[in-house]
Amino acid sequence: MSDDERHGATAAHRRMDIARGGRHALDTEFTEPPDRPIREDIRDPRFLRAVVVGLTIYLVSRLCVIAGAGVRAAQRVVDVRKDIADGILDEAEPSAGSTISNLLTSWDGRWYLEIVRGGYPEGIPDNITYEQLEARAAFFPVYPWLVRVVDFVLPGGDTFAALLTNFLLGAVSVVLVGVLARRLFSVAVAARSMTLYAVFPGSYVLSFAYAEATFIVLAALCLLFLVEERWLLAGLAAAVGTGTRPNGVALVAACAVAALLAIRRRRDWAALVSLALAPLGFVGFQLYVDAQTGERGAWFRVQREAWSEGTSFGATAVVNTFRFVTSPLSSPADALTALTLIAMFAMLWCLWKRHLPLPLVAFVAVVIALMLIPETVTARPRFLFTAFPLFIAVGAWWPEPDSDPDHHRASWDRSGWDVVLILGGAGLATLTGLYGVFGAIP
């Protein structure tokens, strides 16, 4: 056997051991791309069928979001009818479509649309509050600028462009999660990962005018390129990704770990290209906002003053969870925190059992840390959702029914999977409804 063949066999055995979650995986580094070309994965008929299933589940999950938003639409119509009957209002009854659209563009969506319509402010008042339009300087530019382009190309207005963009990017993100899972594991794992990703309650954000869909697409591309060791493409995806959301800095950590491993193992100094490019989006946005507003550190001041973003390093999450345990029906926000933490620990356990490449682990770790650090808005389903490699870990952990000789165990696993899907769909609709009706910060 030649040195190349021996090296390839060793790498293949190491990847198989990591995919199985064996103990040897704890002492190895998943630093080499799979032996097969990526085009073989994408063209595999079995994988294509899995993608069809994943996209079908995605469409069904969007119906769950619409169902949840319909609850708010019904409540709004009832309230307006009562106000009209009492003489408080003198206006037409709102349509279900407009009410649902207003819900899907509320909260952060409102600020992104303000950027689409008016760009960034030319100055920021002292002691700014979130009620002032200049507070839009707290939101990153890639998603609203993309919406502006779509709005320029397509008719229908900026609201339609924002929601359509996220719907399409959401579908792309489902496929990318599947491609990444297939590169690391199997077609079955890819199918399960796409399904879990689509029905997770935090996936409601793919239907709102939020930046998560854009960020996840860019992050998935970056992580996929890191696995493939395509350093320039990984760096470019990361550079745009860090200009999409604050937790985009997790991509810098992923590129740093990938570069460190590549240099330590093979002296592949080209890996530093991805690390050099990764933070450019975040840094560039800070410089742009500072120049636009005429002050240094404008974004940080808006975060501090308008949004009261301090640090608690997880204390807020613990306090909110304790309040939920002692009084479970008192606060939807506390319930969301507690349930998010439960889901997070369960997914991290799956990650421990089924090891992912270290760059993906670094990405997940930073996203979770940034979710828990803030003092105001802490653990939420949509923040955990952006740690999407966890869905691959859960999909890889879930037992293969055909490979389990115990028929009763296989039946239990199948039933458990059905329960997870039902709970996911129900949670997706419920979370959207609670968000709209009670204004629970998601």
Coordinates of C-alpha atoms in Angstrom, one line a residue:
M1 CA 0.0 0.0 0.0
S2 CA 1.4 3.4 -1.0
D3 CA 1.7 6.3 1.5
D4 CA -1.3 8.1 -0.2
E5 CA -3.4 5.0 0.0
R6 CA -2.4 4.4 3.7
H7 CA -3.2 8.1 4.5
G8 CA -6.6 7.9 2.8
A9 CA -7.5 4.7 4.6
T10 CA -6.5 6.1 7.9
A11 CA -8.6 9.3 7.3
A12 CA -11.5 7.2 6.2
H13 CA -11.4 5.0 9.3
R14 CA -11.1 8.1 11.5
R15 CA -14.2 9.7 9.8
M16 CA -16.1 6.5 10.2
D17 CA -15.2 6.3 13.9
I18 CA -16.2 9.9 14.4
A19 CA -19.5 9.4 12.6
R20 CA -20.3 6.4 14.8
G21 CA -19.5 8.5 17.9
G22 CA -16.9 6.0 19.2
R23 CA -14.6 6.9 22.1
H24 CA -11.6 7.1 19.8
A25 CA -13.3 10.2 18.3
L26 CA -12.4 12.0 21.5
D27 CA -8.7 11.7 20.7
T28 CA -8.9 12.6 17.0
E29 CA -9.4 15.7 14.9
F30 CA -11.9 15.8 12.0
T31 CA -9.8 18.0 9.8
E32 CA -9.9 16.4 6.4
P33 CA -12.7 16.6 3.8
P34 CA -14.6 13.4 2.9
D35 CA -12.9 11.4 0.2
R36 CA -15.8 11.5 -2.2
P37 CA -16.4 14.7 -4.3
I38 CA -19.2 16.8 -3.1
R39 CA -21.0 16.5 -6.5
E40 CA -21.5 12.8 -5.7
D41 CA -23.4 13.7 -2.6
I42 CA -25.5 16.3 -4.4
R43 CA -26.3 14.1 -7.4
D44 CA -27.0 10.9 -5.3
P45 CA -30.7 10.0 -6.0
R46 CA -31.2 9.0 -2.4
F47 CA -30.0 12.4 -1.2
L48 CA -32.2 14.1 -3.8
R49 CA -35.2 12.3 -2.4
A50 CA -34.2 13.3 1.1
V51 CA -34.1 16.9 0.0
V52 CA -37.6 16.7 -1.5
V53 CA -38.8 15.3 1.9
G54 CA -36.9 18.1 3.8
L55 CA -38.4 20.8 1.6
T56 CA -41.9 19.3 1.9
I57 CA -41.5 19.3 5.7
Y58 CA -40.3 22.9 5.4
L59 CA -43.5 23.9 3.5
V60 CA -45.7 22.1 6.1
S61 CA -43.8 24.0 8.9
R62 CA -44.6 27.3 7.1
L63 CA -48.2 26.4 7.3
C64 CA -47.8 25.9 11.1
V65 CA -46.4 29.4 11.3
I66 CA -49.3 30.8 9.3
A67 CA -51.7 28.9 11.6
G68 CA -50.1 30.5 14.6
A69 CA -50.2 33.9 13.0
G70 CA -53.9 33.3 12.2
V71 CA -54.6 33.2 15.9
R72 CA -53.4 36.8 16.1
A73 CA -55.4 37.7 13.0
A74 CA -58.6 36.3 14.5
Q75 CA -57.9 38.1 17.8
R76 CA -57.3 41.4 16.0
V77 CA -60.5 41.2 14.0
V78 CA -62.5 40.4 17.1
D79 CA -61.0 43.4 19.0
V80 CA -61.6 45.8 16.1
R81 CA -65.2 44.6 15.7
K82 CA -65.8 45.3 19.4
D83 CA -64.2 48.8 19.2
I84 CA -66.3 49.6 16.1
A85 CA -69.4 48.5 17.8
D86 CA -68.6 50.6 20.9
G87 CA -67.9 53.6 18.7
I88 CA -64.2 53.7 19.7
L89 CA -63.0 53.1 16.1
D90 CA -64.3 54.3 12.8
E91 CA -62.4 52.3 10.3
A92 CA -62.6 49.2 8.1
E93 CA -62.2 45.8 9.6
P94 CA -58.6 44.6 8.9
S95 CA -58.1 41.6 6.6
A96 CA -56.5 38.4 7.8
G97 CA -53.7 38.9 5.3
S98 CA -52.7 42.4 6.5
T99 CA -52.8 41.3 10.1
I100 CA -50.6 38.3 9.4
S101 CA -48.2 40.5 7.4
N102 CA -48.0 43.0 10.2
L103 CA -47.1 40.2 12.6
L104 CA -44.4 38.8 10.4
T105 CA -42.8 42.2 10.1
S106 CA -43.1 43.3 13.7
W107 CA -40.3 43.8 16.3
D108 CA -37.0 43.4 14.6
G109 CA -38.7 43.2 11.3
R110 CA -39.9 46.8 11.7
W111 CA -36.3 48.0 12.2
Y112 CA -35.0 46.1 9.2
L113 CA -37.7 47.6 7.0
E114 CA -36.8 51.1 8.3
I115 CA -33.3 50.4 7.0
V116 CA -34.6 49.2 3.7
R117 CA -36.7 52.4 3.4
G118 CA -34.4 55.0 4.8
G119 CA -30.9 53.6 5.3
Y120 CA -28.9 54.3 8.4
P121 CA -29.3 57.5 10.4
E122 CA -26.9 60.4 9.9
G123 CA -26.8 61.1 13.6
I124 CA -27.8 59.5 16.9
P125 CA -29.4 61.5 19.7
D126 CA -28.0 61.5 23.2
N127 CA -29.7 59.0 25.6
I128 CA -31.4 57.3 22.6
T129 CA -34.3 55.0 23.3
Y130 CA -35.8 52.1 21.2
E131 CA -38.8 54.4 20.5
Q132 CA -36.6 56.6 18.2
L133 CA -36.0 55.7 14.6
E134 CA -32.3 56.3 15.0
A135 CA -32.2 53.1 17.0
R136 CA -32.2 51.2 13.7
A137 CA -28.4 51.7 13.8
A138 CA -28.3 48.6 16.1
F139 CA -29.2 46.3 13.2
F140 CA -26.7 44.8 10.7
P141 CA -27.0 45.7 7.0
V142 CA -26.7 42.5 4.9
Y143 CA -30.3 41.4 5.1
P144 CA -32.0 44.8 4.6
W145 CA -29.6 45.6 1.7
L146 CA -30.5 42.3 0.2
V147 CA -34.2 43.1 0.6
R148 CA -33.7 46.4 -1.0
V149 CA -32.2 44.7 -4.1
V150 CA -35.1 42.2 -4.2
D151 CA -37.6 45.1 -3.9
F152 CA -35.9 46.9 -6.8
V153 CA -36.2 43.8 -9.0
L154 CA -39.6 42.5 -8.1
P155 CA -43.0 44.3 -7.8
G156 CA -45.1 44.1 -4.6
G157 CA -43.3 46.5 -2.2
D158 CA -40.6 46.1 0.4
T159 CA -42.8 44.1 2.8
F160 CA -43.4 41.5 0.2
A161 CA -39.7 41.5 -0.8
A162 CA -38.6 41.0 2.9
L163 CA -41.0 38.0 3.5
L164 CA -40.3 36.4 0.1
T165 CA -36.6 36.7 0.6
N166 CA -36.7 34.9 3.9
F167 CA -39.1 32.2 2.6
L168 CA -36.7 31.4 -0.3
L169 CA -33.6 31.6 1.9
G170 CA -35.2 29.4 4.5
A171 CA -35.6 26.7 1.8
V172 CA -32.0 27.2 0.8
S173 CA -30.9 26.8 4.4
V174 CA -32.8 23.5 4.7
V175 CA -30.9 22.1 1.7
L176 CA -27.6 23.4 3.0
V177 CA -28.1 21.8 6.4
G178 CA -28.8 18.5 4.5
V179 CA -25.7 18.9 2.3
L180 CA -23.5 19.5 5.4
A181 CA -25.0 16.6 7.2
R182 CA -24.5 14.3 4.2
R183 CA -20.8 15.3 4.0
L184 CA -20.3 14.4 7.6
F185 CA -22.6 11.3 8.0
S186 CA -25.2 9.7 5.7
V187 CA -28.3 10.3 3.7
A188 CA -30.5 9.2 6.6
V189 CA -28.8 11.7 8.9
A190 CA -29.2 14.4 6.3
A191 CA -32.9 13.7 6.1
R192 CA -33.4 13.7 9.8
S193 CA -31.3 16.9 10.2
M194 CA -33.4 18.8 7.6
T195 CA -36.6 17.6 9.2
L196 CA -35.6 18.6 12.7
Y197 CA -34.3 22.0 11.5
A198 CA -37.5 22.8 9.6
V199 CA -39.9 21.9 12.5
F200 CA -37.9 23.3 15.4
P201 CA -40.1 26.0 17.0
G202 CA -37.3 28.6 16.5
S203 CA -37.7 28.1 12.8
Y204 CA -40.6 30.5 12.9
V205 CA -38.0 33.1 12.3
L206 CA -37.5 31.9 8.7
S207 CA -41.0 33.4 8.0
F208 CA -40.4 36.7 9.8
A209 CA -38.6 39.7 8.4
Y210 CA -35.6 38.9 10.5
A211 CA -31.9 38.3 9.5
E212 CA -31.6 34.7 10.7
A213 CA -32.4 33.1 7.4
T214 CA -29.7 35.1 5.6
F215 CA -27.2 34.4 8.4
I216 CA -27.8 30.7 8.5
V217 CA -27.3 30.4 4.7
L218 CA -24.0 32.2 4.9
A219 CA -22.9 30.3 8.0
A220 CA -23.8 26.9 6.4
L221 CA -21.8 27.8 3.3
C222 CA -18.8 28.9 5.4
L223 CA -18.9 25.7 7.5
L224 CA -19.3 23.6 4.4
F225 CA -16.3 25.3 2.8
L226 CA -14.3 24.8 5.9
V227 CA -15.0 21.1 5.9
E228 CA -14.0 21.0 2.2
E229 CA -10.9 23.1 3.0
R230 CA -11.8 25.8 0.5
W231 CA -10.3 28.6 2.5
L232 CA -11.0 31.5 0.2
L233 CA -14.7 30.7 -0.2
A234 CA -15.1 30.0 3.5
G235 CA -13.5 33.4 4.3
L236 CA -15.8 35.2 1.8
A237 CA -18.9 33.6 3.2
A238 CA -17.8 34.4 6.7
A239 CA -17.0 38.0 5.8
V240 CA -20.6 38.5 4.6
G241 CA -22.0 36.5 7.5
T242 CA -20.3 38.7 10.1
G243 CA -22.1 41.6 8.6
T244 CA -25.5 40.0 9.0
R245 CA -25.9 39.5 12.7
P246 CA -23.9 40.1 15.9
N247 CA -23.5 36.4 16.6
G248 CA -21.8 36.2 13.2
V249 CA -18.6 36.5 15.1
A250 CA -19.0 32.7 15.7
L251 CA -17.8 32.3 12.1
V252 CA -14.5 33.9 13.1
A253 CA -14.1 31.3 15.8
A254 CA -14.9 28.5 13.3
C255 CA -12.3 29.8 10.8
A256 CA -9.7 30.2 13.6
V257 CA -10.1 26.6 14.8
A258 CA -10.1 25.3 11.2
A259 CA -6.9 27.2 10.4
L260 CA -5.2 26.1 13.6
L261 CA -5.9 22.5 12.9
A262 CA -4.8 22.7 9.2
I263 CA -1.6 24.4 10.2
R264 CA -0.8 22.1 13.0
R265 CA -1.5 18.9 11.0
R266 CA -0.2 19.8 7.5
R267 CA 1.4 23.3 7.8
D268 CA -1.4 24.5 5.5
W269 CA -0.8 28.2 6.0
A270 CA -3.4 29.0 3.3
A271 CA -6.0 28.3 5.9
L272 CA -5.3 31.7 7.4
V273 CA -7.0 33.3 4.4
S274 CA -10.4 32.4 5.9
L275 CA -9.5 33.8 9.3
A276 CA -8.2 37.0 7.8
L277 CA -11.4 37.6 5.8
A278 CA -13.9 36.4 8.4
P279 CA -14.2 39.5 10.6
L280 CA -14.3 42.0 7.7
G281 CA -18.1 42.2 7.7
F282 CA -18.4 43.0 11.4
V283 CA -15.5 45.5 11.3
G284 CA -16.7 47.1 8.1
F285 CA -20.2 47.6 9.5
Q286 CA -18.8 49.3 12.6
L287 CA -16.7 51.6 10.5
Y288 CA -19.6 52.4 8.2
V289 CA -22.0 53.3 11.0
D290 CA -19.4 55.4 12.7
A291 CA -18.8 57.3 9.5
Q292 CA -22.5 57.6 8.8
T293 CA -23.3 58.9 12.3
G294 CA -20.2 60.9 12.9
E295 CA -19.2 59.3 16.2
R296 CA -17.0 56.4 17.2
G297 CA -18.6 53.3 18.7
A298 CA -22.1 54.3 17.6
W299 CA -23.4 50.7 17.4
F300 CA -22.2 49.9 20.9
R301 CA -23.8 53.0 22.3
V302 CA -27.2 52.3 20.7
Q303 CA -27.0 48.7 22.0
R304 CA -26.3 50.0 25.5
E305 CA -28.7 52.9 25.6
A306 CA -31.6 52.0 23.4
W307 CA -31.7 48.3 24.1
S308 CA -30.2 48.2 27.6
E309 CA -27.9 45.4 26.5
G310 CA -25.7 44.5 29.5
T311 CA -24.1 41.3 30.5
S312 CA -25.2 38.7 33.0
F313 CA -23.2 35.7 31.8
G314 CA -26.1 33.3 32.1
A315 CA -27.6 34.7 35.3
T316 CA -30.6 36.1 33.6
A317 CA -31.4 32.7 32.0
V318 CA -31.1 31.0 35.4
V319 CA -33.3 33.5 37.1
N320 CA -35.9 33.3 34.4
T321 CA -35.9 29.5 34.5
F322 CA -36.3 29.5 38.2
R323 CA -39.3 31.9 37.9
F324 CA -40.8 29.5 35.4
V325 CA -40.4 26.5 37.7
T326 CA -41.9 28.3 40.6
S327 CA -44.7 30.0 38.6
P328 CA -45.0 28.3 35.2
L329 CA -48.0 30.4 33.9
S330 CA -46.8 33.8 35.0
S331 CA -44.6 34.8 32.0
P332 CA -44.4 33.5 28.4
A333 CA -40.9 34.9 28.2
D334 CA -39.7 32.8 31.2
A335 CA -41.3 29.7 29.7
L336 CA -39.4 30.3 26.5
T337 CA -36.2 30.7 28.4
A338 CA -36.7 27.5 30.3
L339 CA -37.8 25.4 27.3
T340 CA -34.9 26.8 25.3
L341 CA -32.4 25.7 27.9
I342 CA -33.9 22.2 28.1
A343 CA -33.7 21.9 24.3
M344 CA -30.1 23.2 24.4
F345 CA -28.9 20.7 27.0
A346 CA -30.6 17.8 25.1
M347 CA -29.0 18.9 21.8
L348 CA -25.6 19.4 23.4
W349 CA -25.8 15.8 24.8
C350 CA -26.4 14.6 21.3
L351 CA -23.3 16.6 20.2
W352 CA -21.3 14.9 22.9
K353 CA -22.4 11.5 21.7
R354 CA -22.0 12.2 18.0
H355 CA -18.9 14.4 17.4
L356 CA -18.9 17.0 14.8
P357 CA -15.8 18.7 13.3
L358 CA -14.2 21.0 15.7
P359 CA -14.8 24.2 13.6
L360 CA -18.6 23.4 13.8
V361 CA -18.3 22.8 17.6
A362 CA -16.5 26.2 17.9
F363 CA -19.3 27.9 16.0
V364 CA -22.0 26.3 18.2
A365 CA -20.1 27.2 21.4
V366 CA -19.8 30.9 20.5
V367 CA -23.4 31.1 19.3
I368 CA -24.6 29.6 22.6
A369 CA -22.3 31.8 24.7
L370 CA -23.6 34.9 22.9
M371 CA -27.1 33.7 23.6
L372 CA -26.6 33.4 27.3
I373 CA -24.3 36.4 28.0
P374 CA -26.9 39.3 27.5
E375 CA -28.7 40.7 30.5
T376 CA -32.0 41.5 28.9
V377 CA -33.0 39.1 26.1
T378 CA -31.4 35.8 26.9
A379 CA -32.0 32.2 25.8
R380 CA -34.7 32.1 23.1
P381 CA -35.7 29.5 20.4
R382 CA -34.5 31.7 17.6
F383 CA -31.1 32.2 19.1
L384 CA -30.6 28.4 19.6
F385 CA -31.9 27.9 16.1
T386 CA -28.9 29.7 14.7
A387 CA -26.7 27.0 16.3
F388 CA -27.9 24.8 13.5
P389 CA -25.1 22.2 13.5
L390 CA -26.8 20.9 16.7
F391 CA -29.6 19.5 14.4
I392 CA -27.0 17.5 12.6
A393 CA -25.8 16.1 15.9
V394 CA -29.3 15.1 16.9
G395 CA -29.9 13.6 13.5
A396 CA -26.7 11.6 13.8
W397 CA -27.5 10.5 17.3
W398 CA -31.0 9.2 16.5
P399 CA -30.8 5.4 16.1
E400 CA -31.2 3.9 12.7
P401 CA -34.4 1.6 12.9
D402 CA -33.1 -0.8 10.2
S403 CA -29.8 -1.3 12.1
D404 CA -31.3 -2.1 15.5
P405 CA -31.8 -5.8 16.0
D406 CA -34.2 -5.1 18.9
H407 CA -37.7 -4.8 17.2
H408 CA -39.2 -3.2 20.3
R409 CA -36.4 -0.7 20.6
A410 CA -36.8 0.2 16.9
S411 CA -40.5 0.7 17.3
W412 CA -39.9 3.0 20.3
D413 CA -37.4 5.0 18.3
R414 CA -39.9 5.4 15.5
S415 CA -42.6 6.5 17.9
G416 CA -40.3 8.9 19.6
W417 CA -39.5 10.4 16.2
D418 CA -43.2 10.9 15.5
V419 CA -43.6 12.6 18.9
V420 CA -40.7 14.9 18.2
L421 CA -42.2 16.0 14.9
I422 CA -45.7 16.5 16.4
L423 CA -44.2 18.5 19.3
G424 CA -42.1 20.5 16.9
G425 CA -45.0 21.5 14.6
A426 CA -47.3 22.2 17.6
G427 CA -44.5 24.3 19.2
L428 CA -44.0 26.2 16.0
A429 CA -47.6 27.2 15.7
T430 CA -47.9 27.9 19.5
L431 CA -44.8 30.1 19.6
T432 CA -46.0 32.1 16.7
G433 CA -49.4 32.6 18.2
L434 CA -48.0 33.5 21.7
Y435 CA -45.6 36.0 20.0
G436 CA -48.5 37.7 18.2
V437 CA -51.1 37.6 21.0
F438 CA -49.0 38.3 24.1
G439 CA -46.0 40.0 22.6
A440 CA -43.7 37.5 24.2
I441 CA -40.1 38.4 23.1
P442 CA -39.2 35.4 21.1

